Amino acid sequence: MNSTEIIQLLQQQQGPALAAAVADGLHPHVVVPADRLMAVATVLRTDWRLRFDLLRCISAIDWPAKNTIELSYDLLATARGHSFAVKVLLDRANPRVESLRGIWPAAEWHEREAFDLMGVTFLHHPDLRRILLPEDWVGHPLRKDYQYPTEYQGLQLNP
Amino acid sequence: MGLIEGIFEPGLIVTSVDWVLNWSRQRSIFPMTFGIACCAIEMMAAGAARFDLDRFGAGAFRATPRQADLMIVAGTVTCKMAERLRRLWEQMAEPRFVIAMGACAISGGPYHLHAYHVVKGVDQIVPVDVYIPGCPPRPEALIEGLLRLQDKISTRTIAKQAQG
C-alpha cells in the first residue's frame, strides 16, 4: 500500500483520532493525540492490510519555541514492504505518553532512550530506567535548554 | 610498587637483580584487552600479524586485569566508564602501567569541548605512564609508545629511594 491508501484506511478505522496527515514528501506520517496513540498503533500492527511488524525507531524532537516534544514512530511492514510513521506531540513541561512495549517489544529500549536523553515519561513501561547515562545523572542532555554540567563525581568536565 | 621494591640498600647485588627484573618485565608486558573505541582497531592491528606486538613480548592480551601489567586505554572514556576503568586498574597487580592511546584518552580529543559525557583526559582517573597522540595513532606509534614504556621500566630499582 502507498501512503495515501494507508491514511485512507486509518481514517476509516480511527477517523477523528487523526489530527493531521501527510501523504507525500520524504516522511509520510499521521499525527495523533497522545491518548489515541495506543488505538492507532494497535490498528497499524494488527490490521491484515497493514501489518507493521517492525518498529524501526522512536525519534524524540525538542521544539522549545512551540513548547512541544515530538515523538516520531517509524514503522516498516517486512512482508508488505511498505513503511509509514506516526507522530505524537507532547507538552514540553510534562511529556508523558502510553508505552507501546506491548505492541512492539523493540519499543522498550527506544522508550528508555527517549526517557534518558529527552525526559519523556512512558506510562506502564515495565522498566523505565536510564539506558545510556549513569543512574545518578541529573537532567536530560538532548533538551535544547540543557545546562552542561561542570563536573561529575569529581571529574572536571568543562575545562 | 611491588612486594620487594624499596626495601634493600643500594649495592652490587641489588643492581644485578634490578637488571634481571627489569629485563624480564620489559620483555613480558601483558596488556589488558581494553579497547573502548576506534583506537582499539589500531591496537588490534598492532597485535596482529602485520605489526606483531609479540616481537616485543607484549602480544599476550589478557582478558582479566589480574593477569595484566599494562592497561592500554584505547579510546573515548565516558563518565559512566570512568568508575569501571578505575576499578579495573585497582584490580591489576603491581607493578602496573597505563598507556593513554589517542586524543580522546589524553584530553577528550574531539569531545574536549561541547560534550557532557566524556572524561577530559584519563589521567584524571588513573596515573598515566605514556601518552600516544593521534586520532587514532597508527600501530607504529603504539609500538613506539611501548618501547618508551620499556625504557621507563628499565630505570626501576628495588633499592631504597631517597625520600623527597
PDB file of C-alpha atoms in Angstrom:
ATOM      1  CA  MET A   1       0.000   0.000   0.000  1.00  0.00           C
ATOM      2  CA  ASN A   2       1.153   3.513  -0.634  1.00  0.00           C
ATOM      3  CA  SER A   3       0.940   6.325   1.908  1.00  0.00           C
ATOM      4  CA  THR A   4      -2.383   7.690   0.620  1.00  0.00           C
ATOM      5  CA  GLU A   5      -4.066   4.294   0.954  1.00  0.00           C
ATOM      6  CA  ILE A   6      -2.645   3.808   4.443  1.00  0.00           C
ATOM      7  CA  ILE A   7      -4.005   7.198   5.533  1.00  0.00           C
ATOM      8  CA  GLN A   8      -7.422   6.439   3.986  1.00  0.00           C
ATOM      9  CA  LEU A   9      -7.527   3.131   5.838  1.00  0.00           C
ATOM     10  CA  LEU A  10      -6.604   4.778   9.133  1.00  0.00           C
ATOM     11  CA  GLN A  11      -9.241   7.467   8.614  1.00  0.00           C
ATOM     12  CA  GLN A  12     -11.881   4.798   8.049  1.00  0.00           C
ATOM     13  CA  GLN A  13     -10.897   2.936  11.207  1.00  0.00           C
ATOM     14  CA  GLN A  14      -9.870   5.790  13.504  1.00  0.00           C
ATOM     15  CA  GLY A  15     -11.441   8.822  11.799  1.00  0.00           C
ATOM     16  CA  PRO A  16     -11.495  11.543  14.482  1.00  0.00           C
ATOM     17  CA  ALA A  17      -8.273  10.268  16.083  1.00  0.00           C
ATOM     18  CA  LEU A  18      -6.054  11.703  13.366  1.00  0.00           C
ATOM     19  CA  ALA A  19      -5.045  15.306  13.999  1.00  0.00           C
ATOM     20  CA  ALA A  20      -3.156  15.665  10.721  1.00  0.00           C
ATOM     21  CA  ALA A  21      -1.942  13.508   7.857  1.00  0.00           C
ATOM     22  CA  VAL A  22       0.888  13.994   5.371  1.00  0.00           C
ATOM     23  CA  ALA A  23       0.849  11.579   2.425  1.00  0.00           C
ATOM     24  CA  ASP A  24       3.691  12.913   0.261  1.00  0.00           C
ATOM     25  CA  GLY A  25       7.236  14.085   0.808  1.00  0.00           C
ATOM     26  CA  LEU A  26      10.128  12.226   2.370  1.00  0.00           C
ATOM     27  CA  HIS A  27       8.385  11.269   5.582  1.00  0.00           C
ATOM     28  CA  PRO A  28       4.684  10.400   5.185  1.00  0.00           C
ATOM     29  CA  HIS A  29       3.013  10.275   8.572  1.00  0.00           C
ATOM     30  CA  VAL A  30      -0.086  10.884  10.643  1.00  0.00           C
ATOM     31  CA  VAL A  31      -0.233  12.978  13.796  1.00  0.00           C
ATOM     32  CA  VAL A  32      -2.400  11.582  16.583  1.00  0.00           C
ATOM     33  CA  PRO A  33      -3.306  12.885  20.056  1.00  0.00           C
ATOM     34  CA  ALA A  34      -1.384  11.220  22.877  1.00  0.00           C
ATOM     35  CA  ASP A  35      -4.439   9.455  24.317  1.00  0.00           C
ATOM     36  CA  ARG A  36      -5.279   7.849  20.936  1.00  0.00           C
ATOM     37  CA  LEU A  37      -1.753   6.605  20.186  1.00  0.00           C
ATOM     38  CA  MET A  38      -2.367   3.127  21.582  1.00  0.00           C
ATOM     39  CA  ALA A  39      -5.515   2.607  19.477  1.00  0.00           C
ATOM     40  CA  VAL A  40      -3.864   3.796  16.255  1.00  0.00           C
ATOM     41  CA  ALA A  41      -0.774   1.690  16.931  1.00  0.00           C
ATOM     42  CA  THR A  42      -2.917  -1.376  17.522  1.00  0.00           C
ATOM     43  CA  VAL A  43      -4.595  -0.907  14.129  1.00  0.00           C
ATOM     44  CA  LEU A  44      -1.238  -0.432  12.417  1.00  0.00           C
ATOM     45  CA  ARG A  45       0.121  -3.590  13.988  1.00  0.00           C
ATOM     46  CA  THR A  46      -2.884  -5.915  13.617  1.00  0.00           C
ATOM     47  CA  ASP A  47      -4.882  -4.889  10.504  1.00  0.00           C
ATOM     48  CA  TRP A  48      -4.232  -7.551   7.881  1.00  0.00           C
ATOM     49  CA  ARG A  49      -3.688  -4.972   5.135  1.00  0.00           C
ATOM     50  CA  LEU A  50      -1.115  -3.009   7.147  1.00  0.00           C
ATOM     51  CA  ARG A  51       0.825  -5.488   9.343  1.00  0.00           C
ATOM     52  CA  PHE A  52       3.505  -3.077  10.533  1.00  0.00           C
ATOM     53  CA  ASP A  53       5.561  -5.663  12.396  1.00  0.00           C
ATOM     54  CA  LEU A  54       8.808  -3.730  12.788  1.00  0.00           C
ATOM     55  CA  LEU A  55       9.258  -0.566  14.848  1.00  0.00           C
ATOM     56  CA  ARG A  56      12.394   0.852  13.311  1.00  0.00           C
ATOM     57  CA  CYS A  57      12.948   3.846  15.528  1.00  0.00           C
ATOM     58  CA  ILE A  58      11.408   6.227  18.031  1.00  0.00           C
ATOM     59  CA  SER A  59      12.766   9.726  17.477  1.00  0.00           C
ATOM     60  CA  ALA A  60      12.172  12.463  20.028  1.00  0.00           C
ATOM     61  CA  ILE A  61      12.490  16.082  18.879  1.00  0.00           C
ATOM     62  CA  ASP A  62      12.559  19.099  21.176  1.00  0.00           C
ATOM     63  CA  TRP A  63      10.753  22.235  19.973  1.00  0.00           C
ATOM     64  CA  PRO A  64      11.203  24.892  22.700  1.00  0.00           C
ATOM     65  CA  ALA A  65       9.513  27.644  20.661  1.00  0.00           C
ATOM     66  CA  LYS A  66       6.391  25.508  20.224  1.00  0.00           C
ATOM     67  CA  ASN A  67       6.670  24.212  23.808  1.00  0.00           C
ATOM     68  CA  THR A  68       6.420  20.721  22.352  1.00  0.00           C
ATOM     69  CA  ILE A  69       8.259  17.444  22.353  1.00  0.00           C
ATOM     70  CA  GLU A  70       7.522  15.472  19.222  1.00  0.00           C
ATOM     71  CA  LEU A  71       7.781  11.685  19.094  1.00  0.00           C
ATOM     72  CA  SER A  72       8.067  10.001  15.721  1.00  0.00           C
ATOM     73  CA  TYR A  73       7.460   6.259  15.487  1.00  0.00           C
ATOM     74  CA  ASP A  74       8.905   4.895  12.234  1.00  0.00           C
ATOM     75  CA  LEU A  75       7.328   1.647  11.118  1.00  0.00           C
ATOM     76  CA  LEU A  76       8.089  -0.977   8.495  1.00  0.00           C
ATOM     77  CA  ALA A  77       5.937  -3.873   7.325  1.00  0.00           C
ATOM     78  CA  THR A  78       8.509  -6.504   6.431  1.00  0.00           C
ATOM     79  CA  ALA A  79       6.117  -8.771   4.497  1.00  0.00           C
ATOM     80  CA  ARG A  80       4.136  -5.998   2.764  1.00  0.00           C
ATOM     81  CA  GLY A  81       7.183  -3.833   2.043  1.00  0.00           C
ATOM     82  CA  HIS A  82       5.573  -0.531   2.970  1.00  0.00           C
ATOM     83  CA  SER A  83       6.680   1.923   5.627  1.00  0.00           C
ATOM     84  CA  PHE A  84       4.951   4.730   7.485  1.00  0.00           C
ATOM     85  CA  ALA A  85       5.298   6.932  10.556  1.00  0.00           C
ATOM     86  CA  VAL A  86       3.131   8.061  13.438  1.00  0.00           C
ATOM     87  CA  LYS A  87       3.804  11.278  15.286  1.00  0.00           C
ATOM     88  CA  VAL A  88       2.538  12.447  18.637  1.00  0.00           C
ATOM     89  CA  LEU A  89       3.007  15.926  20.116  1.00  0.00           C
ATOM     90  CA  LEU A  90       3.538  16.204  23.856  1.00  0.00           C
ATOM     91  CA  ASP A  91       3.625  19.048  26.346  1.00  0.00           C
ATOM     92  CA  ARG A  92       7.249  20.022  26.909  1.00  0.00           C
ATOM     93  CA  ALA A  93       6.783  20.706  30.607  1.00  0.00           C
ATOM     94  CA  ASN A  94       5.261  17.306  31.320  1.00  0.00           C
ATOM     95  CA  PRO A  95       5.734  14.912  28.400  1.00  0.00           C
ATOM     96  CA  ARG A  96       4.002  11.619  29.055  1.00  0.00           C
ATOM     97  CA  VAL A  97       2.522   9.032  26.734  1.00  0.00           C
ATOM     98  CA  GLU A  98       1.461   5.412  26.896  1.00  0.00           C
ATOM     99  CA  SER A  99       4.238   2.855  26.344  1.00  0.00           C
ATOM    100  CA  LEU A 100       3.979   0.753  23.160  1.00  0.00           C
ATOM    101  CA  ARG A 101       6.077  -2.047  24.660  1.00  0.00           C
ATOM    102  CA  GLY A 102       3.105  -4.406  24.466  1.00  0.00           C
ATOM    103  CA  ILE A 103       2.665  -3.895  20.708  1.00  0.00           C
ATOM    104  CA  TRP A 104       6.298  -3.732  19.549  1.00  0.00           C
ATOM    105  CA  PRO A 105       8.809  -5.233  22.005  1.00  0.00           C
ATOM    106  CA  ALA A 106      11.522  -3.126  20.342  1.00  0.00           C
ATOM    107  CA  ALA A 107       9.847  -0.081  21.876  1.00  0.00           C
ATOM    108  CA  GLU A 108      11.170  -0.979  25.324  1.00  0.00           C
ATOM    109  CA  TRP A 109      14.742   0.195  24.749  1.00  0.00           C
ATOM    110  CA  HIS A 110      13.771   3.015  22.356  1.00  0.00           C
ATOM    111  CA  GLU A 111      11.473   4.411  25.027  1.00  0.00           C
ATOM    112  CA  ARG A 112      14.200   4.101  27.666  1.00  0.00           C
ATOM    113  CA  GLU A 113      16.470   6.116  25.380  1.00  0.00           C
ATOM    114  CA  ALA A 114      13.838   8.824  24.892  1.00  0.00           C
ATOM    115  CA  PHE A 115      13.355   8.894  28.653  1.00  0.00           C
ATOM    116  CA  ASP A 116      17.102   9.082  29.301  1.00  0.00           C
ATOM    117  CA  LEU A 117      18.016  11.824  26.836  1.00  0.00           C
ATOM    118  CA  MET A 118      14.739  13.767  26.451  1.00  0.00           C
ATOM    119  CA  GLY A 119      12.880  13.137  29.677  1.00  0.00           C
ATOM    120  CA  VAL A 120       9.730  11.654  28.158  1.00  0.00           C
ATOM    121  CA  THR A 121       7.786   9.534  30.647  1.00  0.00           C
ATOM    122  CA  PHE A 122       6.235   6.371  29.199  1.00  0.00           C
ATOM    123  CA  LEU A 123       3.289   5.167  31.236  1.00  0.00           C
ATOM    124  CA  HIS A 124       3.111   1.457  32.054  1.00  0.00           C
ATOM    125  CA  HIS A 125       6.631   0.859  30.787  1.00  0.00           C
ATOM    126  CA  PRO A 126       7.978  -2.286  32.519  1.00  0.00           C
ATOM    127  CA  ASP A 127      11.489  -0.954  33.234  1.00  0.00           C
ATOM    128  CA  LEU A 128      11.808   2.787  32.717  1.00  0.00           C
ATOM    129  CA  ARG A 129      15.456   3.435  33.703  1.00  0.00           C
ATOM    130  CA  ARG A 130      18.255   5.411  32.073  1.00  0.00           C
ATOM    131  CA  ILE A 131      19.791   3.289  29.318  1.00  0.00           C
ATOM    132  CA  LEU A 132      22.933   5.234  28.317  1.00  0.00           C
ATOM    133  CA  LEU A 133      23.850   7.675  31.064  1.00  0.00           C
ATOM    134  CA  PRO A 134      24.789   6.743  34.652  1.00  0.00           C
ATOM    135  CA  GLU A 135      21.869   6.243  37.010  1.00  0.00           C
ATOM    136  CA  ASP A 136      22.759   9.308  39.094  1.00  0.00           C
ATOM    137  CA  TRP A 137      22.928  11.714  36.143  1.00  0.00           C
ATOM    138  CA  VAL A 138      20.999  14.973  36.501  1.00  0.00           C
ATOM    139  CA  GLY A 139      18.881  16.252  33.618  1.00  0.00           C
ATOM    140  CA  HIS A 140      18.174  15.132  30.078  1.00  0.00           C
ATOM    141  CA  PRO A 141      21.046  16.173  27.781  1.00  0.00           C
ATOM    142  CA  LEU A 142      19.323  16.352  24.386  1.00  0.00           C
ATOM    143  CA  ARG A 143      16.888  19.039  25.547  1.00  0.00           C
ATOM    144  CA  LYS A 144      17.737  22.290  23.794  1.00  0.00           C
ATOM    145  CA  ASP A 145      17.979  24.190  27.088  1.00  0.00           C
ATOM    146  CA  TYR A 146      20.153  21.594  28.843  1.00  0.00           C
ATOM    147  CA  GLN A 147      22.796  23.123  31.115  1.00  0.00           C
ATOM    148  CA  TYR A 148      26.090  21.272  30.678  1.00  0.00           C
ATOM    149  CA  PRO A 149      27.499  20.028  33.978  1.00  0.00           C
ATOM    150  CA  THR A 150      30.920  21.330  35.023  1.00  0.00           C
ATOM    151  CA  GLU A 151      31.815  18.219  36.966  1.00  0.00           C
ATOM    152  CA  TYR A 152      30.634  14.680  37.566  1.00  0.00           C
ATOM    153  CA  GLN A 153      31.767  12.781  40.675  1.00  0.00           C
ATOM    154  CA  GLY A 154      34.914  14.913  40.962  1.00  0.00           C
ATOM    155  CA  LEU A 155      35.809  14.772  37.247  1.00  0.00           C
ATOM    156  CA  GLN A 156      36.212  18.170  35.611  1.00  0.00           C
ATOM    157  CA  LEU A 157      34.027  18.122  32.508  1.00  0.00           C
ATOM    158  CA  ASN A 158      34.292  21.624  31.035  1.00  0.00           C
ATOM    159  CA  PRO A 159      37.833  22.956  31.483  1.00  0.00           C
TER     160      PRO A 159
ATOM    161  CA  MET B   1      55.081  -0.692  43.950  1.00  0.00           C
ATOM    162  CA  GLY B   2      55.644  -4.405  44.147  1.00  0.00           C
ATOM    163  CA  LEU B   3      56.397  -6.514  47.177  1.00  0.00           C
ATOM    164  CA  ILE B   4      60.168  -6.131  47.063  1.00  0.00           C
ATOM    165  CA  GLU B   5      60.558  -2.547  45.892  1.00  0.00           C
ATOM    166  CA  GLY B   6      62.177  -0.040  48.222  1.00  0.00           C
ATOM    167  CA  ILE B   7      63.391  -2.420  50.954  1.00  0.00           C
ATOM    168  CA  PHE B   8      67.037  -3.066  50.009  1.00  0.00           C
ATOM    169  CA  GLU B   9      70.184  -0.945  50.367  1.00  0.00           C
ATOM    170  CA  PRO B  10      71.780   0.001  47.027  1.00  0.00           C
ATOM    171  CA  GLY B  11      74.719  -2.184  46.033  1.00  0.00           C
ATOM    172  CA  LEU B  12      76.210  -4.585  43.553  1.00  0.00           C
ATOM    173  CA  ILE B  13      73.763  -7.429  44.150  1.00  0.00           C
ATOM    174  CA  VAL B  14      70.739  -5.138  44.069  1.00  0.00           C
ATOM    175  CA  THR B  15      71.913  -3.676  40.772  1.00  0.00           C
ATOM    176  CA  SER B  16      72.195  -7.097  39.193  1.00  0.00           C
ATOM    177  CA  VAL B  17      68.790  -8.174  40.477  1.00  0.00           C
ATOM    178  CA  ASP B  18      67.370  -4.898  39.145  1.00  0.00           C
ATOM    179  CA  TRP B  19      68.832  -5.671  35.745  1.00  0.00           C
ATOM    180  CA  VAL B  20      67.302  -9.139  35.623  1.00  0.00           C
ATOM    181  CA  LEU B  21      63.906  -7.999  36.939  1.00  0.00           C
ATOM    182  CA  ASN B  22      63.671  -5.058  34.560  1.00  0.00           C
ATOM    183  CA  TRP B  23      64.919  -7.091  31.627  1.00  0.00           C
ATOM    184  CA  SER B  24      62.237  -9.709  32.173  1.00  0.00           C
ATOM    185  CA  ARG B  25      59.493  -7.177  32.922  1.00  0.00           C
ATOM    186  CA  GLN B  26      60.266  -5.161  29.810  1.00  0.00           C
ATOM    187  CA  ARG B  27      60.009  -8.202  27.600  1.00  0.00           C
ATOM    188  CA  SER B  28      56.834  -9.698  29.025  1.00  0.00           C
ATOM    189  CA  ILE B  29      54.384  -6.821  29.310  1.00  0.00           C
ATOM    190  CA  PHE B  30      50.945  -8.408  29.245  1.00  0.00           C
ATOM    191  CA  PRO B  31      48.407  -5.783  28.131  1.00  0.00           C
ATOM    192  CA  MET B  32      44.804  -5.937  29.159  1.00  0.00           C
ATOM    193  CA  THR B  33      42.141  -6.318  26.456  1.00  0.00           C
ATOM    194  CA  PHE B  34      40.756  -2.841  26.905  1.00  0.00           C
ATOM    195  CA  GLY B  35      39.651  -1.411  23.584  1.00  0.00           C
ATOM    196  CA  ILE B  36      36.819   1.035  24.209  1.00  0.00           C
ATOM    197  CA  ALA B  37      36.579   2.937  20.909  1.00  0.00           C
ATOM    198  CA  CYS B  38      38.070   3.180  17.425  1.00  0.00           C
ATOM    199  CA  CYS B  39      41.686   3.279  18.725  1.00  0.00           C
ATOM    200  CA  ALA B  40      41.095  -0.368  19.607  1.00  0.00           C
ATOM    201  CA  ILE B  41      41.081  -1.188  15.889  1.00  0.00           C
ATOM    202  CA  GLU B  42      44.646   0.120  15.627  1.00  0.00           C
ATOM    203  CA  MET B  43      45.543  -1.752  18.814  1.00  0.00           C
ATOM    204  CA  MET B  44      44.198  -4.970  17.285  1.00  0.00           C
ATOM    205  CA  ALA B  45      46.171  -4.261  14.118  1.00  0.00           C
ATOM    206  CA  ALA B  46      49.285  -3.772  16.220  1.00  0.00           C
ATOM    207  CA  GLY B  47      48.667  -7.134  17.854  1.00  0.00           C
ATOM    208  CA  ALA B  48      48.004  -8.950  14.583  1.00  0.00           C
ATOM    209  CA  ALA B  49      50.472 -10.484  12.142  1.00  0.00           C
ATOM    210  CA  ARG B  50      51.497  -7.387  10.173  1.00  0.00           C
ATOM    211  CA  PHE B  51      52.835  -5.390  13.133  1.00  0.00           C
ATOM    212  CA  ASP B  52      53.072  -8.250  15.649  1.00  0.00           C
ATOM    213  CA  LEU B  53      53.391  -6.873  19.173  1.00  0.00           C
ATOM    214  CA  ASP B  54      54.647 -10.304  20.202  1.00  0.00           C
ATOM    215  CA  ARG B  55      58.062  -9.301  18.843  1.00  0.00           C
ATOM    216  CA  PHE B  56      58.301  -7.075  21.922  1.00  0.00           C
ATOM    217  CA  GLY B  57      56.751  -9.602  24.291  1.00  0.00           C
ATOM    218  CA  ALA B  58      53.545  -7.593  24.586  1.00  0.00           C
ATOM    219  CA  GLY B  59      51.217  -9.635  22.388  1.00  0.00           C
ATOM    220  CA  ALA B  60      49.527 -11.670  25.100  1.00  0.00           C
ATOM    221  CA  PHE B  61      46.352  -9.657  25.621  1.00  0.00           C
ATOM    222  CA  ARG B  62      44.772 -10.837  28.855  1.00  0.00           C
ATOM    223  CA  ALA B  63      41.031 -10.833  29.375  1.00  0.00           C
ATOM    224  CA  THR B  64      41.316 -10.154  33.099  1.00  0.00           C
ATOM    225  CA  PRO B  65      43.027  -7.304  34.950  1.00  0.00           C
ATOM    226  CA  ARG B  66      44.552  -9.709  37.453  1.00  0.00           C
ATOM    227  CA  GLN B  67      46.861 -11.187  34.807  1.00  0.00           C
ATOM    228  CA  ALA B  68      47.724  -7.893  33.129  1.00  0.00           C
ATOM    229  CA  ASP B  69      50.642  -5.481  33.636  1.00  0.00           C
ATOM    230  CA  LEU B  70      49.592  -2.796  31.197  1.00  0.00           C
ATOM    231  CA  MET B  71      46.301  -1.058  30.573  1.00  0.00           C
ATOM    232  CA  ILE B  72      46.202   0.492  27.088  1.00  0.00           C
ATOM    233  CA  VAL B  73      43.310   2.937  27.316  1.00  0.00           C
ATOM    234  CA  ALA B  74      42.444   2.789  23.631  1.00  0.00           C
ATOM    235  CA  GLY B  75      39.517   5.108  23.121  1.00  0.00           C
ATOM    236  CA  THR B  76      36.977   7.542  24.496  1.00  0.00           C
ATOM    237  CA  VAL B  77      36.348   7.263  28.227  1.00  0.00           C
ATOM    238  CA  THR B  78      32.803   8.284  29.128  1.00  0.00           C
ATOM    239  CA  CYS B  79      31.738   9.347  32.596  1.00  0.00           C
ATOM    240  CA  LYS B  80      29.902   6.065  33.013  1.00  0.00           C
ATOM    241  CA  MET B  81      33.055   4.144  32.063  1.00  0.00           C
ATOM    242  CA  ALA B  82      35.308   6.156  34.399  1.00  0.00           C
ATOM    243  CA  GLU B  83      34.235   4.309  37.531  1.00  0.00           C
ATOM    244  CA  ARG B  84      34.683   0.910  35.838  1.00  0.00           C
ATOM    245  CA  LEU B  85      38.065   1.904  34.432  1.00  0.00           C
ATOM    246  CA  ARG B  86      39.303   2.934  37.874  1.00  0.00           C
ATOM    247  CA  ARG B  87      38.062  -0.336  39.381  1.00  0.00           C
ATOM    248  CA  LEU B  88      39.802  -2.417  36.684  1.00  0.00           C
ATOM    249  CA  TRP B  89      43.030  -0.511  37.282  1.00  0.00           C
ATOM    250  CA  GLU B  90      42.763  -1.179  41.004  1.00  0.00           C
ATOM    251  CA  GLN B  91      42.370  -4.898  40.302  1.00  0.00           C
ATOM    252  CA  MET B  92      45.639  -5.069  38.349  1.00  0.00           C
ATOM    253  CA  ALA B  93      48.656  -6.500  40.163  1.00  0.00           C
ATOM    254  CA  GLU B  94      51.588  -4.163  40.799  1.00  0.00           C
ATOM    255  CA  PRO B  95      53.771  -3.036  39.157  1.00  0.00           C
ATOM    256  CA  ARG B  96      51.178  -1.795  36.700  1.00  0.00           C
ATOM    257  CA  PHE B  97      51.408   0.656  33.850  1.00  0.00           C
ATOM    258  CA  VAL B  98      48.938   2.732  31.856  1.00  0.00           C
ATOM    259  CA  ILE B  99      49.224   3.953  28.273  1.00  0.00           C
ATOM    260  CA  ALA B 100      46.807   6.674  27.189  1.00  0.00           C
ATOM    261  CA  MET B 101      46.338   5.939  23.494  1.00  0.00           C
ATOM    262  CA  GLY B 102      44.857   8.569  21.208  1.00  0.00           C
ATOM    263  CA  ALA B 103      43.474  12.070  21.575  1.00  0.00           C
ATOM    264  CA  CYS B 104      40.339  11.008  23.496  1.00  0.00           C
ATOM    265  CA  ALA B 105      42.223   9.243  26.260  1.00  0.00           C
ATOM    266  CA  ILE B 106      44.752  12.093  26.544  1.00  0.00           C
ATOM    267  CA  SER B 107      42.406  15.087  26.684  1.00  0.00           C
ATOM    268  CA  GLY B 108      38.962  14.202  25.418  1.00  0.00           C
ATOM    269  CA  GLY B 109      40.088  14.888  21.842  1.00  0.00           C
ATOM    270  CA  PRO B 110      37.142  15.774  19.603  1.00  0.00           C
ATOM    271  CA  TYR B 111      34.973  15.703  22.723  1.00  0.00           C
ATOM    272  CA  HIS B 112      37.097  18.204  24.635  1.00  0.00           C
ATOM    273  CA  LEU B 113      34.506  20.947  24.131  1.00  0.00           C
ATOM    274  CA  HIS B 114      30.735  20.600  23.783  1.00  0.00           C
ATOM    275  CA  ALA B 115      30.467  17.096  25.225  1.00  0.00           C
ATOM    276  CA  TYR B 116      28.731  16.488  28.511  1.00  0.00           C
ATOM    277  CA  HIS B 117      29.574  12.815  28.827  1.00  0.00           C
ATOM    278  CA  VAL B 118      33.316  12.397  28.106  1.00  0.00           C
ATOM    279  CA  VAL B 119      36.152  12.444  30.641  1.00  0.00           C
ATOM    280  CA  LYS B 120      38.662  15.114  29.558  1.00  0.00           C
ATOM    281  CA  GLY B 121      41.759  13.001  29.927  1.00  0.00           C
ATOM    282  CA  VAL B 122      42.116   9.602  31.523  1.00  0.00           C
ATOM    283  CA  ASP B 123      44.869  10.973  33.779  1.00  0.00           C
ATOM    284  CA  GLN B 124      42.068  12.405  35.910  1.00  0.00           C
ATOM    285  CA  ILE B 125      41.240   8.831  36.913  1.00  0.00           C
ATOM    286  CA  VAL B 126      44.456   6.780  36.810  1.00  0.00           C
ATOM    287  CA  PRO B 127      48.175   7.711  36.646  1.00  0.00           C
ATOM    288  CA  VAL B 128      49.398   7.557  33.035  1.00  0.00           C
ATOM    289  CA  ASP B 129      52.937   6.460  32.121  1.00  0.00           C
ATOM    290  CA  VAL B 130      52.998   7.049  28.369  1.00  0.00           C
ATOM    291  CA  TYR B 131      50.830   9.287  26.181  1.00  0.00           C
ATOM    292  CA  ILE B 132      50.485   8.369  22.500  1.00  0.00           C
ATOM    293  CA  PRO B 133      48.926  11.200  20.459  1.00  0.00           C
ATOM    294  CA  GLY B 134      46.986  10.602  17.263  1.00  0.00           C
ATOM    295  CA  CYS B 135      43.420  10.156  16.153  1.00  0.00           C
ATOM    296  CA  PRO B 136      43.881   7.252  16.081  1.00  0.00           C
ATOM    297  CA  PRO B 137      47.634   6.623  16.415  1.00  0.00           C
ATOM    298  CA  ARG B 138      48.992   4.218  13.841  1.00  0.00           C
ATOM    299  CA  PRO B 139      50.240   0.830  15.052  1.00  0.00           C
ATOM    300  CA  GLU B 140      53.825   2.057  14.645  1.00  0.00           C
ATOM    301  CA  ALA B 141      53.018   4.831  17.119  1.00  0.00           C
ATOM    302  CA  LEU B 142      51.650   2.316  19.610  1.00  0.00           C
ATOM    303  CA  ILE B 143      54.824   0.236  19.233  1.00  0.00           C
ATOM    304  CA  GLU B 144      56.903   3.379  19.784  1.00  0.00           C
ATOM    305  CA  GLY B 145      54.912   4.089  22.949  1.00  0.00           C
ATOM    306  CA  LEU B 146      55.502   0.548  24.110  1.00  0.00           C
ATOM    307  CA  LEU B 147      59.264   0.937  23.564  1.00  0.00           C
ATOM    308  CA  ARG B 148      59.225   4.170  25.596  1.00  0.00           C
ATOM    309  CA  LEU B 149      57.418   2.272  28.344  1.00  0.00           C
ATOM    310  CA  GLN B 150      60.160  -0.353  28.205  1.00  0.00           C
ATOM    311  CA  ASP B 151      62.720   2.460  28.633  1.00  0.00           C
ATOM    312  CA  LYS B 152      60.780   3.622  31.657  1.00  0.00           C
ATOM    313  CA  ILE B 153      60.695   0.139  33.147  1.00  0.00           C
ATOM    314  CA  SER B 154      64.471  -0.199  32.666  1.00  0.00           C
ATOM    315  CA  THR B 155      65.040   2.627  35.194  1.00  0.00           C
ATOM    316  CA  ARG B 156      63.158   0.864  38.007  1.00  0.00           C
ATOM    317  CA  THR B 157      65.046  -0.353  41.060  1.00  0.00           C
ATOM    318  CA  ILE B 158      64.304  -2.373  44.152  1.00  0.00           C
ATOM    319  CA  ALA B 159      66.741  -0.274  46.201  1.00  0.00           C
ATOM    320  CA  LYS B 160      65.552   2.282  48.730  1.00  0.00           C
ATOM    321  CA  GLN B 161      64.828   5.670  47.188  1.00  0.00           C
ATOM    322  CA  ALA B 162      65.803   8.979  48.771  1.00  0.00           C
ATOM    323  CA  GLN B 163      62.730  10.336  50.492  1.00  0.00           C
ATOM    324  CA  GLY B 164      61.770  13.547  48.716  1.00  0.00           C
TER     325      GLY B 164
END
